[in-house]
CSV table of C-alpha atoms in Angstrom, one decimal:
chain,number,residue,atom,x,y,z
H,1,UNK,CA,126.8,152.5,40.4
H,2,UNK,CA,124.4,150.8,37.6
H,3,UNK,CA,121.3,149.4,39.3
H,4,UNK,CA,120.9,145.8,38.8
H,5,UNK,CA,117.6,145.5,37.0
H,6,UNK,CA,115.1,142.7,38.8
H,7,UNK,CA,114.1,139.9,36.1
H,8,UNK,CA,110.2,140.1,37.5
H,9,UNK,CA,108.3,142.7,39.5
H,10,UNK,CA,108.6,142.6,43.2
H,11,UNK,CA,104.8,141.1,43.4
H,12,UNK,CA,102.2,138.1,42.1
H,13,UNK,CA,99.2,139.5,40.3
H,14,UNK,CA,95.9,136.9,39.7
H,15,UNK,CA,94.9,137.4,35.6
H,16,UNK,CA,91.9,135.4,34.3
H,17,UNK,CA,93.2,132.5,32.2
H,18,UNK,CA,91.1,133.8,29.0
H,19,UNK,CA,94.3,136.6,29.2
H,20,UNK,CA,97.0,134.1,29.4
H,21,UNK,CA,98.9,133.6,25.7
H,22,UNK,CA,100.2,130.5,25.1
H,23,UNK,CA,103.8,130.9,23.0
H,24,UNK,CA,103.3,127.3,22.0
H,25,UNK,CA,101.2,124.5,21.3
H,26,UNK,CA,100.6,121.7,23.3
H,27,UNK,CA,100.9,118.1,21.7
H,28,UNK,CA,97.5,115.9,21.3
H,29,UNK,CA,98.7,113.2,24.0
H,30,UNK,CA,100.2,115.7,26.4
H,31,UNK,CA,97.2,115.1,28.9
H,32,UNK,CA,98.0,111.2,28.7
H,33,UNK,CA,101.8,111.9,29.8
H,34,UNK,CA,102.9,111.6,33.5
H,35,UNK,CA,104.1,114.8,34.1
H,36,UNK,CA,100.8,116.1,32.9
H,37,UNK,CA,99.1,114.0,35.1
H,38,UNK,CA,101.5,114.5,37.9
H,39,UNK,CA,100.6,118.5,37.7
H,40,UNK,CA,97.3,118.0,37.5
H,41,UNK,CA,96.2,116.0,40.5
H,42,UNK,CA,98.9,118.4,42.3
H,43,UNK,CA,96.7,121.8,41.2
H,44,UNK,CA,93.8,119.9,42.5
H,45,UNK,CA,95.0,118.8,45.8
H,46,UNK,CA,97.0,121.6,46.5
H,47,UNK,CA,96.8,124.7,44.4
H,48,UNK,CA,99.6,126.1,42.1
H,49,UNK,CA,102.7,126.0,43.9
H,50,UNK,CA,104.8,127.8,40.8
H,51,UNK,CA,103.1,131.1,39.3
H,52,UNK,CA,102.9,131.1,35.8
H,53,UNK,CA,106.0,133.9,34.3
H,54,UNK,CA,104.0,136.4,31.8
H,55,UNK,CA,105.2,139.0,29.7
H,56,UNK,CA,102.6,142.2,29.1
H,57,UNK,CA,101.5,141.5,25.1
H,58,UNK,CA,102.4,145.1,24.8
H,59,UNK,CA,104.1,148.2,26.3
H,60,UNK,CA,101.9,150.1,29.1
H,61,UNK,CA,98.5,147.1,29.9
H,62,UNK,CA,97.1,147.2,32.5
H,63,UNK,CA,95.8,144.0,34.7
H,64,UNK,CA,93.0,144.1,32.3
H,65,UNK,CA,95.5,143.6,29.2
H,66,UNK,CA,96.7,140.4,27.7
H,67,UNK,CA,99.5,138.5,28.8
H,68,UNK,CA,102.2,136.6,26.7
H,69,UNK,CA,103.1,133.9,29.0
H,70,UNK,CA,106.7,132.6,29.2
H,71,UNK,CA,107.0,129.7,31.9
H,72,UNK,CA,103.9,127.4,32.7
H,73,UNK,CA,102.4,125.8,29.4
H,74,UNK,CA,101.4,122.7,31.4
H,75,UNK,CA,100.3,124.1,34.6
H,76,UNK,CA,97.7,127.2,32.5
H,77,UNK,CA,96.5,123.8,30.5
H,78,UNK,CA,95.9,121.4,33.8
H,79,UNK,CA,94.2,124.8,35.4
H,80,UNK,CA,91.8,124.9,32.4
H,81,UNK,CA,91.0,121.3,32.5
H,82,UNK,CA,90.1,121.9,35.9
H,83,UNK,CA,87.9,124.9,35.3
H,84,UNK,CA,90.1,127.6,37.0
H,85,UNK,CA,88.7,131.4,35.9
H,86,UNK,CA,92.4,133.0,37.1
H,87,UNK,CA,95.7,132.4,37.8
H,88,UNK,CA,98.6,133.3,39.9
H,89,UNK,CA,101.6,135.1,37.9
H,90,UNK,CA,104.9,136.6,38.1
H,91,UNK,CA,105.2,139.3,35.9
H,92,UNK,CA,108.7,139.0,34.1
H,93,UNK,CA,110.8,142.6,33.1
H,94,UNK,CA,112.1,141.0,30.0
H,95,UNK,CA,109.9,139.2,26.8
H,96,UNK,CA,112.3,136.2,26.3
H,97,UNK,CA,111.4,133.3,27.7
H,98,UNK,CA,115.1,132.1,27.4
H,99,UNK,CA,115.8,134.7,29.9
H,100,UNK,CA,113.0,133.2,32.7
H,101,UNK,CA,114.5,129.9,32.1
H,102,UNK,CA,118.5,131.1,32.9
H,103,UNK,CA,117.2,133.0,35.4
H,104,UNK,CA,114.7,131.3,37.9
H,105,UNK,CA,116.0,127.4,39.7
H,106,UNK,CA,113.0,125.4,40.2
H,107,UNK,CA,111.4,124.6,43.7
H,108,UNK,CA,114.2,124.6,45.9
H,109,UNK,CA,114.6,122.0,48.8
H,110,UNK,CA,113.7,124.8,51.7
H,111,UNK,CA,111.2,126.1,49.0
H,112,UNK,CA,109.7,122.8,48.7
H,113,UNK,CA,109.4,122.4,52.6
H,114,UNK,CA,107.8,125.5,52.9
H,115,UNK,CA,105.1,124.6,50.4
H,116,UNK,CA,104.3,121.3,52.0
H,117,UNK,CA,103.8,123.0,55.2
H,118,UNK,CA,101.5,125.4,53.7
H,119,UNK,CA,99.8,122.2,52.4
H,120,UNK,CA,99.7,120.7,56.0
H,121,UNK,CA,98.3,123.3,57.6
H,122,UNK,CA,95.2,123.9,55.2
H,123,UNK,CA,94.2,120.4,56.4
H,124,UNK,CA,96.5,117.8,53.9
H,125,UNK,CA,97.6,115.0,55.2
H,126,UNK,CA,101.0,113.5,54.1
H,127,UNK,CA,99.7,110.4,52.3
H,128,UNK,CA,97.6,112.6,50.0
H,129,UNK,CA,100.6,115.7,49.3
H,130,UNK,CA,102.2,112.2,48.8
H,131,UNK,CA,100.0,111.0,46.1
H,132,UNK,CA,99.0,114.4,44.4
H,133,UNK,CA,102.9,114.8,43.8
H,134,UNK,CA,103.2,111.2,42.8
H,135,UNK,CA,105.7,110.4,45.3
H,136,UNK,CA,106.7,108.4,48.3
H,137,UNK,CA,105.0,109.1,51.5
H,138,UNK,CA,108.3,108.9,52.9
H,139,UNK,CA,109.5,111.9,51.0
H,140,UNK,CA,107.5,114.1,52.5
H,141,UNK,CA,107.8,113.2,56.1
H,142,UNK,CA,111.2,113.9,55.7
H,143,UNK,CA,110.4,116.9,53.9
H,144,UNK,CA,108.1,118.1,56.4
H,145,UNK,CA,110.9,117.4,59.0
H,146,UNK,CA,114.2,119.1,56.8
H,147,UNK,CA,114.5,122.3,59.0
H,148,UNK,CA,114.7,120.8,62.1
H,149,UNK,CA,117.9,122.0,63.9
H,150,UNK,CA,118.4,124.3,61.2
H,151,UNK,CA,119.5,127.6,62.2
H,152,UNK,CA,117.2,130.4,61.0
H,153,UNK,CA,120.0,132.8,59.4
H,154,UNK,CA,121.0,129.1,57.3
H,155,UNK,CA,117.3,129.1,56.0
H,156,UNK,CA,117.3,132.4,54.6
H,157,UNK,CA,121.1,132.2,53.3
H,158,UNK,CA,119.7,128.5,51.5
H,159,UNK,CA,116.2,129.2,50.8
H,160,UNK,CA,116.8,129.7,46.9
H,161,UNK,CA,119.8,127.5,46.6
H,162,UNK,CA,119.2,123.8,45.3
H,163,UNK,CA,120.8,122.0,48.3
H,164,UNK,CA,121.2,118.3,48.3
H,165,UNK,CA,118.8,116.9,51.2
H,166,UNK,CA,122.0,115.5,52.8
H,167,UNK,CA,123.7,118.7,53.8
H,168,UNK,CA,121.1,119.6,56.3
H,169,UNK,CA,121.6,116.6,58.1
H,170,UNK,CA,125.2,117.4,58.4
H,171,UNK,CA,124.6,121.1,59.5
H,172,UNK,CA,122.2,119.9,62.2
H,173,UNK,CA,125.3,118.0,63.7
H,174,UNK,CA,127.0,121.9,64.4
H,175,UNK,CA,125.8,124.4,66.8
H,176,UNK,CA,123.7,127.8,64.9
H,177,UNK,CA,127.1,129.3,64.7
H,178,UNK,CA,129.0,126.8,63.2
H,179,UNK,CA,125.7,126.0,60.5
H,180,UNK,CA,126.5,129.8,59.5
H,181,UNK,CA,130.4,129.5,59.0
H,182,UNK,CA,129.2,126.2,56.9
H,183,UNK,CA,126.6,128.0,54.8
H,184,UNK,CA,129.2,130.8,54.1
H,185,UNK,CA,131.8,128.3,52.7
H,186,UNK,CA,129.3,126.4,50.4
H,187,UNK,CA,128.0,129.9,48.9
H,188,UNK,CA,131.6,130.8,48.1
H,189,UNK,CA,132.5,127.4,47.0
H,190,UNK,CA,129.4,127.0,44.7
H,191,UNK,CA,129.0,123.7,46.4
H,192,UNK,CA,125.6,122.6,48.0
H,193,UNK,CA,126.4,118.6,48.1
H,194,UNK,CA,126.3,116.1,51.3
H,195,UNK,CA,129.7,115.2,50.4
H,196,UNK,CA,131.1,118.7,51.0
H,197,UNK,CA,129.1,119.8,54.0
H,198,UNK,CA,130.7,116.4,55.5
H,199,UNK,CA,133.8,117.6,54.4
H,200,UNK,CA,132.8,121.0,56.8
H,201,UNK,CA,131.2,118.1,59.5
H,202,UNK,CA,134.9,117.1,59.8
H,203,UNK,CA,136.8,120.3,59.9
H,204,UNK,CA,134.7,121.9,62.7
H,205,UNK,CA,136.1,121.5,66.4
H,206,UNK,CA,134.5,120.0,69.0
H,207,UNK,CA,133.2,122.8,70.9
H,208,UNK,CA,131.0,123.5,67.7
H,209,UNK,CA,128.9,120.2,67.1
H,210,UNK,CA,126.0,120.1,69.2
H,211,UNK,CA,127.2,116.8,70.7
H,212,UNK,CA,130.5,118.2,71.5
H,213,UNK,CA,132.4,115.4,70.0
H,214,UNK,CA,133.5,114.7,66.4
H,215,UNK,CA,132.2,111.6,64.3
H,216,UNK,CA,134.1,108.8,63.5
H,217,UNK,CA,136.7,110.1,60.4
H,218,UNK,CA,136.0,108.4,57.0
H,219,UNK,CA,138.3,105.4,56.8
H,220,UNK,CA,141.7,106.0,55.3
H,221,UNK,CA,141.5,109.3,56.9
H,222,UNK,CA,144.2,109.8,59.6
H,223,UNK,CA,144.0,112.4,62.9
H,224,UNK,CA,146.6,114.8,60.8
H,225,UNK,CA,144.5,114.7,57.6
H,226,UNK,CA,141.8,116.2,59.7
H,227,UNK,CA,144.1,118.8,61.6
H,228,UNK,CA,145.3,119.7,58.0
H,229,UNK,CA,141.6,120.3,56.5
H,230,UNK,CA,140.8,122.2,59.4
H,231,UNK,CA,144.0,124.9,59.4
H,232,UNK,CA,143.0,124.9,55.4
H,233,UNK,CA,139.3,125.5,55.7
H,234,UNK,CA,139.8,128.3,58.6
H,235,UNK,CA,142.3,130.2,55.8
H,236,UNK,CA,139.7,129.3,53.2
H,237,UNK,CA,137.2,131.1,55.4
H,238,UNK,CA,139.6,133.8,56.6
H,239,UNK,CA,140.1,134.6,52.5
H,240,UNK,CA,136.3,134.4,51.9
H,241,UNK,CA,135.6,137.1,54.8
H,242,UNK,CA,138.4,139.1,53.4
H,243,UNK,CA,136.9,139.1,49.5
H,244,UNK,CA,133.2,139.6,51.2
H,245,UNK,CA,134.3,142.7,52.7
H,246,UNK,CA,136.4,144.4,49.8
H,247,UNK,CA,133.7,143.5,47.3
H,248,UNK,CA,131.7,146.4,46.8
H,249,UNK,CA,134.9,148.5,46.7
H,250,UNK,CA,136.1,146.3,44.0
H,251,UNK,CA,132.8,146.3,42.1
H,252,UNK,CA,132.5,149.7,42.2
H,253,UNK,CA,136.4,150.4,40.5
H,254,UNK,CA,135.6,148.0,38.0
H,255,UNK,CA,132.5,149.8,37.0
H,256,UNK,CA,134.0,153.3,37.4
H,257,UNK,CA,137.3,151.7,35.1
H,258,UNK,CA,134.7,150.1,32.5
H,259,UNK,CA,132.6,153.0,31.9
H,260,UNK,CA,136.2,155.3,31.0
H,261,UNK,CA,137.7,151.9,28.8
H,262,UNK,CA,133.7,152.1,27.0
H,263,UNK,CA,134.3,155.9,26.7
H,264,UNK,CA,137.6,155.7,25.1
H,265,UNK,CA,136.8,152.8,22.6
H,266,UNK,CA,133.8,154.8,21.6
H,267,UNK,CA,136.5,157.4,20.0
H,268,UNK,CA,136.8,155.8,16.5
H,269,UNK,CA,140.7,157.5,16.3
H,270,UNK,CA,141.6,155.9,19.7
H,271,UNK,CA,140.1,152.5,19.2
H,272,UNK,CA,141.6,151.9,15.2
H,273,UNK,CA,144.8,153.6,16.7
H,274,UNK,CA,144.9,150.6,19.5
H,275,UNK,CA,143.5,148.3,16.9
H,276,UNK,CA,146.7,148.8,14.6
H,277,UNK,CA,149.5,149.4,16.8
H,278,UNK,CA,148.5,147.4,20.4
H,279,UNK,CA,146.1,144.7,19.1
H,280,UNK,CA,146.4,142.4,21.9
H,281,UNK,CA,145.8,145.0,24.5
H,282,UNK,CA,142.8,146.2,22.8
H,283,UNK,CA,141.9,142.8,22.7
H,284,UNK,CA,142.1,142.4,26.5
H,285,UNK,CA,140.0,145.8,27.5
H,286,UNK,CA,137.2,144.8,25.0
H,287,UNK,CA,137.2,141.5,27.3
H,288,UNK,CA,137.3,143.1,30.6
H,289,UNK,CA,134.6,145.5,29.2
H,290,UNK,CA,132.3,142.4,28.3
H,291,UNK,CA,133.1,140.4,31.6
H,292,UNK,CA,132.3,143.7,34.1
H,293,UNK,CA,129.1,144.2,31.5
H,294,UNK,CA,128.1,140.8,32.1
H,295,UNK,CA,128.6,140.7,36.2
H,296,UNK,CA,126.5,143.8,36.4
H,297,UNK,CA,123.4,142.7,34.3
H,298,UNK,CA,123.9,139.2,36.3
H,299,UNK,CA,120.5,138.1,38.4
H,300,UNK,CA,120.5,138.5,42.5
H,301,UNK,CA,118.7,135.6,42.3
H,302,UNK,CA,120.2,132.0,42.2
């Protein structure tokens, strides 16, 4: 089966910032700007929570080489400003910096409570994480707090996924169990919103929810509405299971069936023969061959 190839290298490296190549300038007034400044006082307070992406400059260097950076204009210029000698990177597979930016989410929720953990336990206090990352205190008490209740499966099944704040509220209402079901439905459903995970709030049975009794419905919703969502989110589950398990034996014939359909369109005879007489289902295969192509280079990483 083709390998799917990682977008960085498995590890950080630390380069000295005199090695890091900027693929743009900076504007004149950039350091005036609130984002600048936000970035900043964050590197000072806490450190670099985002490594800088880098590309090597050329086939082959070494650590000691130079480094085309892709992701991190602002952060390399704040840690200059500040007098930094080195910096934390990721070292991207690929030279585009188009591809970094499809590729890699920002700071996810779980990510970003992780970080201001870290930031705790070296000694910060909330009020100043607060003010380096020019927000409300508030914010990062609840923050600090997100994981609470949350089962530890959930964390590393959400950990990369940009989950509205809201949903972990809802899971923390369900039993470890129960938060694992949920977390499987909003993965297959692409859908990481409060609104959905209280759709899921409502649809679990009692003898899931850690209080062992269901809230109160939204209004307008009647006691047959809920027992309908329920027998359709337990079929909706049931057909998720069932596409879970068969995946890889699917994957695996479409890859198998794409590399013959590549093979026989690489026969000039064969593909101007299906050209001429069966157009539209040369058409089709030359689609099927792009979508497989396309699944298989697709990141692991959301």
């Amino acid at each position: 089966m083709t390998q799917v190839q990682n977008a960085f290298e498995g590890t950080t490296i630390t380069l000295p910032v005199e090695r890091i190549l900027p693929t743009r300038a900076l504007s004149k007034d950039i350091r005036y700007s609130p984002k600048y400044r936000t970035i900043l006082a964050s590197i000072r307070e806490i450190g670099i929570i985002e490594p800088l992406a880098v590309h090597p400059e050329s086939a082959g260097a070494g650590k000691n080489g130079y480094y085309i950076l892709l992701d991190g204009h602002l952060r390399l210029e704040a840690l200059k400003d500040l007098g930094a000698a080195e910096a934390v990177c990721l070292v991207s597979t690929d030279d585009e910096g188009f591809t970094y930016n499809r590729r890699i989410n920002r700071l996810s929720p779980i990510q970003e409570h992780l970080m201001i953990l870290k930031a705790i336990e070296k000694g910060l206090s909330p009020e100043r994480i607060a003010q380096s990352l020019n927000v409300n205190v508030d914010r990062i008490r609840e923050r600090q707090q997100l994981l609470t209740g949350i089962a530890p499966e959930v964390v590393e099944m959400l950990k990369n996924r940009m989950v509205s704040q809201g949903v972990f509220a809802m899971l923390r209402k369900m039993k470890p169990m129960r938060q694992i079901v949920a977390a499987e439905m909003m993965i297959s459903a692409g859908r990481f919103t409060a609104s959905y995970a209280r759709m899921l709030l409502a649809t679990t049975r009692p003898d899931q929810l850690v209080e062992g009794r269901k809230p109160k419905p939204a209004s307008g919703v009647t006691p047959e509405d809920i027992a309908r969502m329920e027998r359709e989110m337990e079929k909706l589950y049931q057909d998720y299971k069932l596409v879970e398990d068969t995946l890889g034996e699917t994957i695996l014939v479409l890859v198998v069936a794409k590399g013959f359909m590549t093979k026989l369109f690489s026969n000039a005879a064969i593909a101007d023969y299906l050209d001429k007489h069966h157009a539209d289902i040369a058409k089709e295969l030359r689609r099927v061959i792009d979508a497989v192509t396309s699944d298989i280079r697709a990141p692991e990483r959301e």
